[in-house]
Structure formats: structure tokens, C-alpha cells
PDB file of C-alpha atoms and ligand atoms in Angstrom:
ATOM      1  CA  MET A 676     114.063  96.334 117.168  1.00 48.00           C
ATOM      2  CA  ILE A 677     111.874  93.652 115.840  1.00 49.00           C
ATOM      3  CA  PHE A 678     112.919  90.683 118.253  1.00 51.00           C
ATOM      4  CA  GLY A 679     111.132  87.317 118.252  1.00 55.00           C
ATOM      5  CA  PRO A 680     109.194  87.114 114.887  1.00 67.00           C
ATOM      6  CA  ARG A 681     109.801  84.107 112.250  1.00 87.00           C
ATOM      7  CA  ILE A 682     111.359  84.717 110.048  1.00 95.00           C
ATOM      8  CA  GLU A 683     109.895  83.433 106.832  1.00 96.00           C
ATOM      9  CA  LEU A 684     111.558  81.951 104.661  1.00 97.00           C
ATOM     10  CA  LYS A 685     110.373  81.103 101.357  1.00 97.00           C
ATOM     11  CA  SER A 686     109.020  78.229  98.702  1.00 97.00           C
ATOM     12  CA  PRO A 687     111.004  77.549  95.109  1.00 97.00           C
ATOM     13  CA  ALA A 688     107.108  78.223  94.052  1.00 97.00           C
ATOM     14  CA  GLN A 689     106.964  81.353  96.669  1.00 97.00           C
ATOM     15  CA  LEU A 690     110.500  83.183  95.246  1.00 98.00           C
ATOM     16  CA  ARG A 691     109.122  82.644  91.376  1.00 98.00           C
ATOM     17  CA  SER A 692     105.886  84.474  93.088  1.00 98.00           C
ATOM     18  CA  MET A 693     108.746  87.078  94.684  1.00 98.00           C
ATOM     19  CA  ARG A 694     110.158  87.541  90.971  1.00 98.00           C
ATOM     20  CA  ARG A 695     107.349  88.814  89.954  1.00 98.00           C
ATOM     21  CA  ALA A 696     106.576  90.723  92.211  1.00 98.00           C
ATOM     22  CA  GLY A 697     109.598  92.319  91.700  1.00 98.00           C
ATOM     23  CA  LEU A 698     109.381  92.716  88.270  1.00 98.00           C
ATOM     24  CA  VAL A 699     106.692  94.510  88.112  1.00 98.00           C
ATOM     25  CA  THR A 700     107.171  96.398  90.463  1.00 98.00           C
ATOM     26  CA  ARG A 701     111.060  97.016  88.088  1.00 98.00           C
ATOM     27  CA  ALA A 702     108.436  98.429  85.197  1.00 98.00           C
ATOM     28  CA  ALA A 703     106.815 100.354  87.914  1.00 98.00           C
ATOM     29  CA  LEU A 704     109.670 102.813  89.044  1.00 98.00           C
ATOM     30  CA  ASP A 705     110.647 102.152  85.372  1.00 98.00           C
ATOM     31  CA  ALA A 706     107.658 104.661  84.103  1.00 98.00           C
ATOM     32  CA  ALA A 707     108.005 106.753  86.831  1.00 98.00           C
ATOM     33  CA  ARG A 708     112.231 107.299  85.510  1.00 98.00           C
ATOM     34  CA  ARG A 709     109.976 108.103  82.284  1.00 98.00           C
ATOM     35  CA  THR A 710     108.096 110.389  83.160  1.00 98.00           C
ATOM     36  CA  ALA A 711     109.933 112.688  85.991  1.00 98.00           C
ATOM     37  CA  VAL A 712     111.483 115.248  83.748  1.00 98.00           C
ATOM     38  CA  PRO A 713     110.937 118.622  83.737  1.00 98.00           C
ATOM     39  CA  GLY A 714     107.543 120.044  84.166  1.00 98.00           C
ATOM     40  CA  ALA A 715     106.034 116.881  85.886  1.00 98.00           C
ATOM     41  CA  THR A 716     105.015 117.341  89.208  1.00 98.00           C
ATOM     42  CA  THR A 717     104.981 114.333  91.314  1.00 98.00           C
ATOM     43  CA  ALA A 718     100.965 113.624  90.819  1.00 98.00           C
ATOM     44  CA  GLU A 719     102.503 112.542  87.646  1.00 98.00           C
ATOM     45  CA  VAL A 720     105.311 110.327  87.876  1.00 98.00           C
ATOM     46  CA  ASP A 721     103.007 108.645  90.639  1.00 98.00           C
ATOM     47  CA  ALA A 722      99.934 108.590  88.074  1.00 98.00           C
ATOM     48  CA  ALA A 723     102.278 106.673  85.735  1.00 98.00           C
ATOM     49  CA  ALA A 724     103.300 103.696  88.440  1.00 98.00           C
ATOM     50  CA  GLU A 725      99.810 102.986  89.095  1.00 98.00           C
ATOM     51  CA  ALA A 726      99.060 102.861  85.581  1.00 98.00           C
ATOM     52  CA  VAL A 727     101.821  99.853  84.802  1.00 98.00           C
ATOM     53  CA  ILE A 728     100.802  97.902  88.429  1.00 98.00           C
ATOM     54  CA  ALA A 729      96.897  97.721  87.186  1.00 98.00           C
ATOM     55  CA  GLU A 730      97.918  96.860  83.263  1.00 98.00           C
ATOM     56  CA  ALA A 731      99.945  94.427  85.299  1.00 98.00           C
ATOM     57  CA  GLY A 732      97.105  93.212  87.133  1.00 98.00           C
ATOM     58  CA  ALA A 733      98.589  93.535  90.468  1.00 98.00           C
ATOM     59  CA  ARG A 734      97.921  95.694  93.929  1.00 98.00           C
ATOM     60  CA  SER A 735     100.609  98.599  95.361  1.00 98.00           C
ATOM     61  CA  ASN A 736     101.521  97.673  98.633  1.00 98.00           C
ATOM     62  CA  PHE A 737     102.407 101.756  99.475  1.00 98.00           C
ATOM     63  CA  LYS A 738      98.561 103.234  98.836  1.00 97.00           C
ATOM     64  CA  GLY A 739      97.007 102.548 101.876  1.00 96.00           C
ATOM     65  CA  TYR A 740      99.989 101.670 103.869  1.00 96.00           C
ATOM     66  CA  GLN A 741      98.875 103.308 107.024  1.00 95.00           C
ATOM     67  CA  GLY A 742      97.004 105.785 105.223  1.00 95.00           C
ATOM     68  CA  PHE A 743      99.836 106.577 102.662  1.00 97.00           C
ATOM     69  CA  PRO A 744      98.102 108.234  99.777  1.00 97.00           C
ATOM     70  CA  ALA A 745      99.835 106.896  96.119  1.00 98.00           C
ATOM     71  CA  VAL A 746     101.681 103.967  95.076  1.00 98.00           C
ATOM     72  CA  LEU A 747     104.901 105.974  94.951  1.00 98.00           C
ATOM     73  CA  CYS A 748     107.140 107.924  97.873  1.00 98.00           C
ATOM     74  CA  ILE A 749     109.175 111.009  95.743  1.00 98.00           C
ATOM     75  CA  SER A 750     111.197 112.585  98.130  1.00 98.00           C
ATOM     76  CA  VAL A 751     112.856 115.399  96.693  1.00 98.00           C
ATOM     77  CA  ASN A 752     116.406 117.099  97.502  1.00 98.00           C
ATOM     78  CA  GLU A 753     116.642 117.375 101.291  1.00 98.00           C
ATOM     79  CA  GLU A 754     113.476 115.066 101.479  1.00 98.00           C
ATOM     80  CA  ILE A 755     114.844 111.143 102.194  1.00 98.00           C
ATOM     81  CA  VAL A 756     112.177 109.201 102.072  1.00 98.00           C
ATOM     82  CA  HIS A 757     108.584 109.120 102.132  1.00 98.00           C
ATOM     83  CA  GLY A 758     107.366 111.941 100.133  1.00 98.00           C
ATOM     84  CA  ILE A 759     104.469 112.212  99.395  1.00 98.00           C
ATOM     85  CA  PRO A 760     103.135 112.957  95.692  1.00 98.00           C
ATOM     86  CA  GLY A 761     101.451 116.345  94.688  1.00 98.00           C
ATOM     87  CA  ALA A 762     101.038 119.317  92.612  1.00 98.00           C
ATOM     88  CA  ARG A 763     104.746 119.827  93.062  1.00 98.00           C
ATOM     89  CA  VAL A 764     106.901 120.560  89.711  1.00 98.00           C
ATOM     90  CA  LEU A 765     109.757 118.725  89.233  1.00 98.00           C
ATOM     91  CA  GLU A 766     112.835 120.951  88.139  1.00 98.00           C
ATOM     92  CA  PRO A 767     115.818 120.731  85.994  1.00 98.00           C
ATOM     93  CA  GLY A 768     118.692 119.033  88.513  1.00 98.00           C
ATOM     94  CA  ASP A 769     116.290 118.355  91.028  1.00 98.00           C
ATOM     95  CA  LEU A 770     117.444 114.755  92.622  1.00 98.00           C
ATOM     96  CA  VAL A 771     114.586 112.630  93.537  1.00 98.00           C
ATOM     97  CA  SER A 772     114.450 109.884  95.044  1.00 98.00           C
ATOM     98  CA  ILE A 773     111.317 107.334  93.665  1.00 98.00           C
ATOM     99  CA  ASP A 774     110.522 104.279  96.278  1.00 98.00           C
ATOM    100  CA  GLY A 775     107.363 102.149  95.177  1.00 98.00           C
ATOM    101  CA  GLY A 776     106.352  98.234  95.318  1.00 98.00           C
ATOM    102  CA  ALA A 777     103.703  96.027  94.184  1.00 98.00           C
ATOM    103  CA  ILE A 778     101.993  92.527  95.612  1.00 98.00           C
ATOM    104  CA  VAL A 779     102.178  89.599  92.873  1.00 98.00           C
ATOM    105  CA  ASP A 780     100.272  86.240  94.702  1.00 96.00           C
ATOM    106  CA  GLY A 781     100.417  87.944  97.424  1.00 98.00           C
ATOM    107  CA  LEU A 782     103.800  88.284  97.749  1.00 98.00           C
ATOM    108  CA  HIS A 783     105.567  91.858  98.111  1.00 98.00           C
ATOM    109  CA  GLY A 784     108.275  93.688  95.394  1.00 98.00           C
ATOM    110  CA  ASP A 785     109.625  97.135  97.357  1.00 98.00           C
ATOM    111  CA  SER A 786     112.296  98.867  95.490  1.00 98.00           C
ATOM    112  CA  ALA A 787     113.853 101.922  95.221  1.00 99.00           C
ATOM    113  CA  PHE A 788     116.413 104.490  92.916  1.00 98.00           C
ATOM    114  CA  THR A 789     117.561 107.992  93.078  1.00 98.00           C
ATOM    115  CA  MET A 790     117.931 110.054  89.607  1.00 98.00           C
ATOM    116  CA  VAL A 791     118.690 113.605  88.340  1.00 98.00           C
ATOM    117  CA  ILE A 792     115.859 115.317  87.289  1.00 98.00           C
ATOM    118  CA  GLY A 793     116.669 116.698  83.094  1.00 98.00           C
ATOM    119  CA  GLY A 794     119.601 113.975  83.177  1.00 97.00           C
ATOM    120  CA  ASP A 795     122.853 113.400  85.043  1.00 96.00           C
ATOM    121  CA  GLU A 796     124.279 116.525  83.380  1.00 96.00           C
ATOM    122  CA  LEU A 797     121.947 118.705  84.859  1.00 97.00           C
ATOM    123  CA  GLY A 798     123.012 117.533  88.344  1.00 96.00           C
ATOM    124  CA  SER A 799     125.187 118.553  90.806  1.00 97.00           C
ATOM    125  CA  ALA A 800     128.347 117.046  91.502  1.00 97.00           C
ATOM    126  CA  THR A 801     127.950 116.144  94.802  1.00 98.00           C
ATOM    127  CA  ASP A 802     124.278 115.417  94.242  1.00 98.00           C
ATOM    128  CA  ARG A 803     125.648 112.857  91.197  1.00 98.00           C
ATOM    129  CA  ALA A 804     128.175 111.764  93.835  1.00 98.00           C
ATOM    130  CA  LEU A 805     125.764 111.660  96.683  1.00 98.00           C
ATOM    131  CA  SER A 806     123.555 108.847  94.168  1.00 98.00           C
ATOM    132  CA  ALA A 807     126.592 106.554  92.780  1.00 98.00           C
ATOM    133  CA  ALA A 808     127.744 106.469  96.436  1.00 98.00           C
ATOM    134  CA  THR A 809     124.698 105.058  98.123  1.00 98.00           C
ATOM    135  CA  GLU A 810     124.024 103.123  94.996  1.00 98.00           C
ATOM    136  CA  ALA A 811     127.188 101.547  95.243  1.00 98.00           C
ATOM    137  CA  ALA A 812     126.599 100.766  99.322  1.00 98.00           C
ATOM    138  CA  MET A 813     123.514  98.999  98.358  1.00 98.00           C
ATOM    139  CA  TRP A 814     125.433  96.581  96.041  1.00 98.00           C
ATOM    140  CA  ALA A 815     127.557  96.180  98.955  1.00 98.00           C
ATOM    141  CA  GLY A 816     125.162  95.355 101.193  1.00 98.00           C
ATOM    142  CA  ILE A 817     124.041  92.988  98.072  1.00 98.00           C
ATOM    143  CA  ALA A 818     127.220  91.204  98.053  1.00 98.00           C
ATOM    144  CA  ALA A 819     127.582  90.469 101.398  1.00 98.00           C
ATOM    145  CA  PHE A 820     123.647  88.652 101.588  1.00 98.00           C
ATOM    146  CA  ALA A 821     124.915  86.486  98.624  1.00 98.00           C
ATOM    147  CA  THR A 822     128.210  85.489 100.153  1.00 97.00           C
ATOM    148  CA  GLY A 823     127.826  86.554 104.206  1.00 97.00           C
ATOM    149  CA  THR A 824     126.536  84.525 107.078  1.00 97.00           C
ATOM    150  CA  ARG A 825     124.678  86.940 109.402  1.00 97.00           C
ATOM    151  CA  VAL A 826     121.791  89.339 108.733  1.00 97.00           C
ATOM    152  CA  SER A 827     124.547  91.196 109.957  1.00 97.00           C
ATOM    153  CA  ASP A 828     127.430  91.497 107.389  1.00 98.00           C
ATOM    154  CA  ILE A 829     125.345  93.673 105.531  1.00 98.00           C
ATOM    155  CA  GLY A 830     125.044  96.191 107.666  1.00 98.00           C
ATOM    156  CA  ASP A 831     128.629  95.490 108.032  1.00 98.00           C
ATOM    157  CA  ALA A 832     129.342  96.494 104.532  1.00 98.00           C
ATOM    158  CA  ILE A 833     127.594  99.149 104.067  1.00 98.00           C
ATOM    159  CA  ASP A 834     129.177 100.793 106.671  1.00 98.00           C
ATOM    160  CA  ASP A 835     132.473  99.969 105.653  1.00 98.00           C
ATOM    161  CA  HIS A 836     131.438 100.914 101.828  1.00 98.00           C
ATOM    162  CA  VAL A 837     131.075 104.576 103.365  1.00 98.00           C
ATOM    163  CA  THR A 838     133.516 105.090 105.220  1.00 98.00           C
ATOM    164  CA  GLU A 839     136.184 103.904 102.406  1.00 98.00           C
ATOM    165  CA  HIS A 840     134.649 105.548  99.676  1.00 97.00           C
ATOM    166  CA  ALA A 841     132.361 108.314 100.974  1.00 97.00           C
ATOM    167  CA  PRO A 842     133.429 109.497 104.191  1.00 97.00           C
ATOM    168  CA  ASP A 843     131.958 112.698 103.574  1.00 97.00           C
ATOM    169  CA  PHE A 844     128.345 111.441 103.264  1.00 98.00           C
ATOM    170  CA  GLY A 845     126.737 111.675 106.411  1.00 98.00           C
ATOM    171  CA  LEU A 846     124.915 107.356 106.977  1.00 98.00           C
ATOM    172  CA  VAL A 847     120.706 107.875 108.083  1.00 98.00           C
ATOM    173  CA  GLU A 848     120.402 105.421 110.485  1.00 97.00           C
ATOM    174  CA  GLU A 849     117.144 105.993 111.736  1.00 96.00           C
ATOM    175  CA  PHE A 850     115.102 104.217 108.703  1.00 97.00           C
ATOM    176  CA  THR A 851     116.487 100.190 107.584  1.00 97.00           C
ATOM    177  CA  GLY A 852     115.859  97.466 105.221  1.00 98.00           C
ATOM    178  CA  HIS A 853     113.762  94.368 105.803  1.00 98.00           C
ATOM    179  CA  GLY A 854     112.618  91.322 105.639  1.00 98.00           C
ATOM    180  CA  ILE A 855     109.948  91.345 102.626  1.00 98.00           C
ATOM    181  CA  GLY A 856     107.028  88.616 101.615  1.00 97.00           C
ATOM    182  CA  SER A 857     104.133  87.679 102.432  1.00 97.00           C
ATOM    183  CA  ALA A 858     104.112  91.189 103.796  1.00 97.00           C
ATOM    184  CA  MET A 859     106.299  94.481 102.460  1.00 97.00           C
ATOM    185  CA  HIS A 860     107.748  95.276 105.979  1.00 97.00           C
ATOM    186  CA  MET A 861     108.514  91.503 107.878  1.00 96.00           C
ATOM    187  CA  PRO A 862     111.356  90.431 110.073  1.00 95.00           C
ATOM    188  CA  PRO A 863     114.435  90.361 110.246  1.00 96.00           C
ATOM    189  CA  GLU A 864     115.673  94.597 110.348  1.00 96.00           C
ATOM    190  CA  VAL A 865     118.154  95.141 108.025  1.00 97.00           C
ATOM    191  CA  LEU A 866     120.646  97.869 109.728  1.00 97.00           C
ATOM    192  CA  ASN A 867     122.777 100.370 106.892  1.00 98.00           C
ATOM    193  CA  TYR A 868     125.937 100.416 109.768  1.00 98.00           C
ATOM    194  CA  ARG A 869     127.166  97.868 112.409  1.00 96.00           C
ATOM    195  CA  ALA A 870     126.307  97.241 114.784  1.00 94.00           C
ATOM    196  CA  ARG A 871     127.294  95.567 117.704  1.00 89.00           C
ATOM    197  CA  SER A 872     125.055  92.077 117.512  1.00 86.00           C
ATOM    198  CA  ASN A 873     125.766  89.492 115.189  1.00 85.00           C
ATOM    199  CA  GLY A 874     122.063  89.293 114.002  1.00 86.00           C
ATOM    200  CA  PRO A 875     119.616  86.575 112.952  1.00 95.00           C
ATOM    201  CA  ARG A 876     121.767  83.478 110.016  1.00 96.00           C
ATOM    202  CA  ILE A 877     121.073  84.245 106.678  1.00 97.00           C
ATOM    203  CA  LYS A 878     119.830  80.781 105.156  1.00 97.00           C
ATOM    204  CA  PRO A 879     117.894  79.960 101.790  1.00 97.00           C
ATOM    205  CA  GLY A 880     114.589  80.951 100.644  1.00 97.00           C
ATOM    206  CA  MET A 881     114.889  84.661 102.643  1.00 98.00           C
ATOM    207  CA  CYS A 882     113.942  87.816 101.312  1.00 98.00           C
ATOM    208  CA  LEU A 883     115.569  91.082 102.627  1.00 98.00           C
ATOM    209  CA  ALA A 884     114.963  94.320 101.258  1.00 98.00           C
ATOM    210  CA  ILE A 885     118.805  96.081 101.436  1.00 98.00           C
ATOM    211  CA  GLU A 886     118.352 100.077 101.440  1.00 98.00           C
ATOM    212  CA  PRO A 887     121.041 102.772 102.849  1.00 98.00           C
ATOM    213  CA  MET A 888     120.048 106.312 102.532  1.00 98.00           C
ATOM    214  CA  LEU A 889     122.730 109.166 102.173  1.00 98.00           C
ATOM    215  CA  THR A 890     123.424 112.998 102.755  1.00 98.00           C
ATOM    216  CA  ALA A 891     125.526 114.959 101.455  1.00 98.00           C
ATOM    217  CA  GLY A 892     125.516 116.487 105.041  1.00 98.00           C
ATOM    218  CA  SER A 893     124.510 115.622 108.915  1.00 98.00           C
ATOM    219  CA  PRO A 894     122.096 112.493 108.541  1.00 98.00           C
ATOM    220  CA  GLU A 895     120.468 114.045 111.612  1.00 98.00           C
ATOM    221  CA  SER A 896     116.756 113.746 110.234  1.00 98.00           C
ATOM    222  CA  ARG A 897     112.888 115.274 111.218  1.00 98.00           C
ATOM    223  CA  THR A 898     110.012 114.457 110.287  1.00 98.00           C
ATOM    224  CA  LEU A 899     107.178 116.853 108.584  1.00 98.00           C
ATOM    225  CA  ASP A 900     104.103 118.412 109.609  1.00 97.00           C
ATOM    226  CA  ASP A 901     102.709 116.040 106.806  1.00 96.00           C
ATOM    227  CA  ASP A 902     103.565 113.063 109.263  1.00 96.00           C
ATOM    228  CA  TRP A 903     105.437 111.010 106.178  1.00 98.00           C
ATOM    229  CA  THR A 904     108.298 112.844 104.240  1.00 98.00           C
ATOM    230  CA  VAL A 905     111.433 112.530 106.554  1.00 98.00           C
ATOM    231  CA  VAL A 906     113.592 115.257 105.204  1.00 98.00           C
ATOM    232  CA  THR A 907     117.454 116.419 106.721  1.00 98.00           C
ATOM    233  CA  VAL A 908     117.778 118.959 109.122  1.00 98.00           C
ATOM    234  CA  ASP A 909     120.708 120.968 108.077  1.00 98.00           C
ATOM    235  CA  GLY A 910     118.380 121.085 104.245  1.00 98.00           C
ATOM    236  CA  SER A 911     121.455 118.829 102.374  1.00 98.00           C
ATOM    237  CA  ARG A 912     119.828 116.845 100.420  1.00 98.00           C
ATOM    238  CA  ALA A 913     119.355 113.076 100.293  1.00 98.00           C
ATOM    239  CA  SER A 914     119.817 109.769  97.971  1.00 98.00           C
ATOM    240  CA  HIS A 915     117.827 106.322  98.600  1.00 98.00           C
ATOM    241  CA  TRP A 916     118.469 102.696  96.857  1.00 98.00           C
ATOM    242  CA  GLU A 917     116.296 100.161  97.618  1.00 98.00           C
ATOM    243  CA  HIS A 918     116.374  96.486  95.721  1.00 98.00           C
ATOM    244  CA  SER A 919     114.369  93.384  97.024  1.00 98.00           C
ATOM    245  CA  VAL A 920     117.358  90.796  96.594  1.00 98.00           C
ATOM    246  CA  ALA A 921     116.565  86.454  97.288  1.00 98.00           C
ATOM    247  CA  ARG A 922     119.291  84.373  98.713  1.00 98.00           C
ATOM    248  CA  HIS A 923     118.114  80.775  97.957  1.00 97.00           C
ATOM    249  CA  GLU A 924     119.893  77.238  97.549  1.00 95.00           C
ATOM    250  CA  GLY A 925     121.391  78.220  94.439  1.00 95.00           C
ATOM    251  CA  GLY A 926     122.483  81.833  95.204  1.00 96.00           C
ATOM    252  CA  VAL A 927     121.555  84.986  94.938  1.00 98.00           C
ATOM    253  CA  TRP A 928     118.589  87.338  92.756  1.00 98.00           C
ATOM    254  CA  VAL A 929     118.117  90.926  92.485  1.00 98.00           C
ATOM    255  CA  LEU A 930     114.124  90.441  92.463  1.00 98.00           C
ATOM    256  CA  THR A 931     113.836  94.224  91.099  1.00 98.00           C
ATOM    257  CA  ALA A 932     116.843  93.891  89.009  1.00 98.00           C
ATOM    258  CA  GLU A 933     115.651  93.272  85.471  1.00 98.00           C
ATOM    259  CA  ASP A 934     119.247  91.330  84.948  1.00 98.00           C
ATOM    260  CA  GLY A 935     118.757  89.431  88.254  1.00 98.00           C
ATOM    261  CA  GLY A 936     121.775  91.757  89.670  1.00 98.00           C
ATOM    262  CA  ALA A 937     124.376  90.882  87.232  1.00 98.00           C
ATOM    263  CA  ALA A 938     125.750  94.063  86.779  1.00 98.00           C
ATOM    264  CA  GLY A 939     126.474  95.791  90.042  1.00 98.00           C
ATOM    265  CA  LEU A 940     127.117  92.154  91.576  1.00 98.00           C
ATOM    266  CA  ALA A 941     129.780  92.110  88.769  1.00 98.00           C
ATOM    267  CA  PRO A 942     132.599  93.507  90.726  1.00 98.00           C
ATOM    268  CA  TYR A 943     132.323  91.573  93.465  1.00 98.00           C
ATOM    269  CA  GLY A 944     132.575  88.205  90.943  1.00 98.00           C
ATOM    270  CA  ILE A 945     129.418  87.227  92.128  1.00 98.00           C
ATOM    271  CA  THR A 946     127.094  85.860  89.340  1.00 98.00           C
ATOM    272  CA  PRO A 947     123.596  85.663  90.593  1.00 98.00           C
ATOM    273  CA  VAL A 948     121.308  82.119  90.096  1.00 98.00           C
ATOM    274  CA  PRO A 949     117.792  83.062  88.607  1.00 98.00           C
ATOM    275  CA  VAL A 950     114.844  81.491  90.829  1.00 95.00           C
ATOM    276  CA  ASP A 951     112.744  79.995  88.146  1.00 86.00           C
TER     277      ASP A 951
HETATM  278 MG1   MG B1849     110.660 100.740  99.683  1.00 94.78          MG
HETATM  279 MG1   MG B1850     111.749  98.667 101.894  1.00 94.78          MG
END
């Protein structure tokens, strides 16, 4: 748990920079998605995202973070998070989570998605359901951030969503969402599960990265000898979805979604409000 440190609340000008960082993050991840085809290496996928970040005049917040060597974390099949891009060749039907971010005007974006290599039709029914459930759990968390009063409302919503709609999948508890702004990882911690404590109050200007991870089996994880890659202990496949989201005076805006979260929040009757 992170105790004590102040939660950074952004000014309207800072929120506009957060949006710019979010859109560069989005563009980098979209380039990664287009490059992640059968036969591509994960290093090539990383290079595509790196080129977009450079072209935008932005900086990567992943590369060099505690020594991490790439702009993306690319986690394949039983890898949950923090996979290191390299010589691995992507194969049809691989379930791949791609996580990345960018810094603009000193402010950070952070987002992740899961895809089936070669197209959804090549994925197993379980893999497709796993990714869909993880994405839906993320939107449940974002909706709770939009309407809730405490940061803990987000974890409650994610936990309830998984319990109700995907009870056979594992909900990973070791890794959490986080505040984001002048650093990638800031207070508060955003749990993906229901906890006893209430958590801090949600306030205008608060920006959070909301990022549930689900597994097709047990949620138990371990870290490989490379000190980064986190895998499931039982070898089951995993999915990870993430958006950076701003709550502001006017409402909520998903900084790393092109549409600000309109499509994802529509089922909740929530209309996102731009920060700019
Ligand atoms: Mg991330
Ligand atoms: Mg994150």
C-alpha cells in the first residue's frame, strides 16, 4: 500500500497536456497493433511504437524505467505483464498484451490492450472471452471512477464485474492501477479487487490508470529470471487492459482513448466530457 503522499490534482492546462500524452500513447499502441502480425518479432512491434513516439516529439516513459529496455511491455500467452520485447516471433493465435506510454510536456500517458495475433477468429473461444472480460472489467472500473466518490469504488466495480460475468477467470491482485501525471506511477494505488478500506476521495483533477488483469486459470503469478516478465504459475493465459482516465469538473474523459471513452462508457449511460 502507498500511504501518505499527496495525490496530484491537475489544472485544466495540465489536463490538456495529459490528453496530448494520452493521444501519443494511443497512436503508439495503434502502430504496435498494426505491426503485431504472424511472423513479426516483438522487437519489431516495439520499434513501431518507438517511431511514433519519436515522430510526435514525445518521450517514452517505459524505456529506462528501472532499467527497462523497451518502449512497450509485450506479454505473450501465459505472460501477464512486463514482458520484454525481443527476438520472439509472434504466431497465429497467440494472445498478446501490449502496454506502453508516452510523456508530453512532462505529463504521462499509460495504456494497454490485448489482441489475438492474426485476428480474433484465430483465437480460442476461451482467449477471446478472457480478453473481452478483462476489457469489460476495465470499463466497469472506469465507469465507477466517473460516478463514484472513493477510489475504492473502482476496485469494487472491477471485482463485482468479474464475479458476476466471468467467475471462472482469475483476478490478479499482485498488480494494481495507479495515479498518473508528472510521473507514471503516483499515489493513489488503484486496487483491482474489493478491499476493506475505503480509499481516498475522488476529486476533480484526479488522473488514474485503471488496469485489471485476468487469467484463464489461477491468478497466482511469478516473475521470471529476467526480473521483469510476470507469468501465471499454472501456465494459463492472461489478459491486461488499461486506460489513463481524468476526472474533472465537467465529468470524466478517457485520455488514452480516441473517443474519450464514449463507446466504452455508453452501456453505463455515461457521456464523457473532453478536457480541452
Ligand atoms: Mg501500463
Ligand atoms: Mg499502468
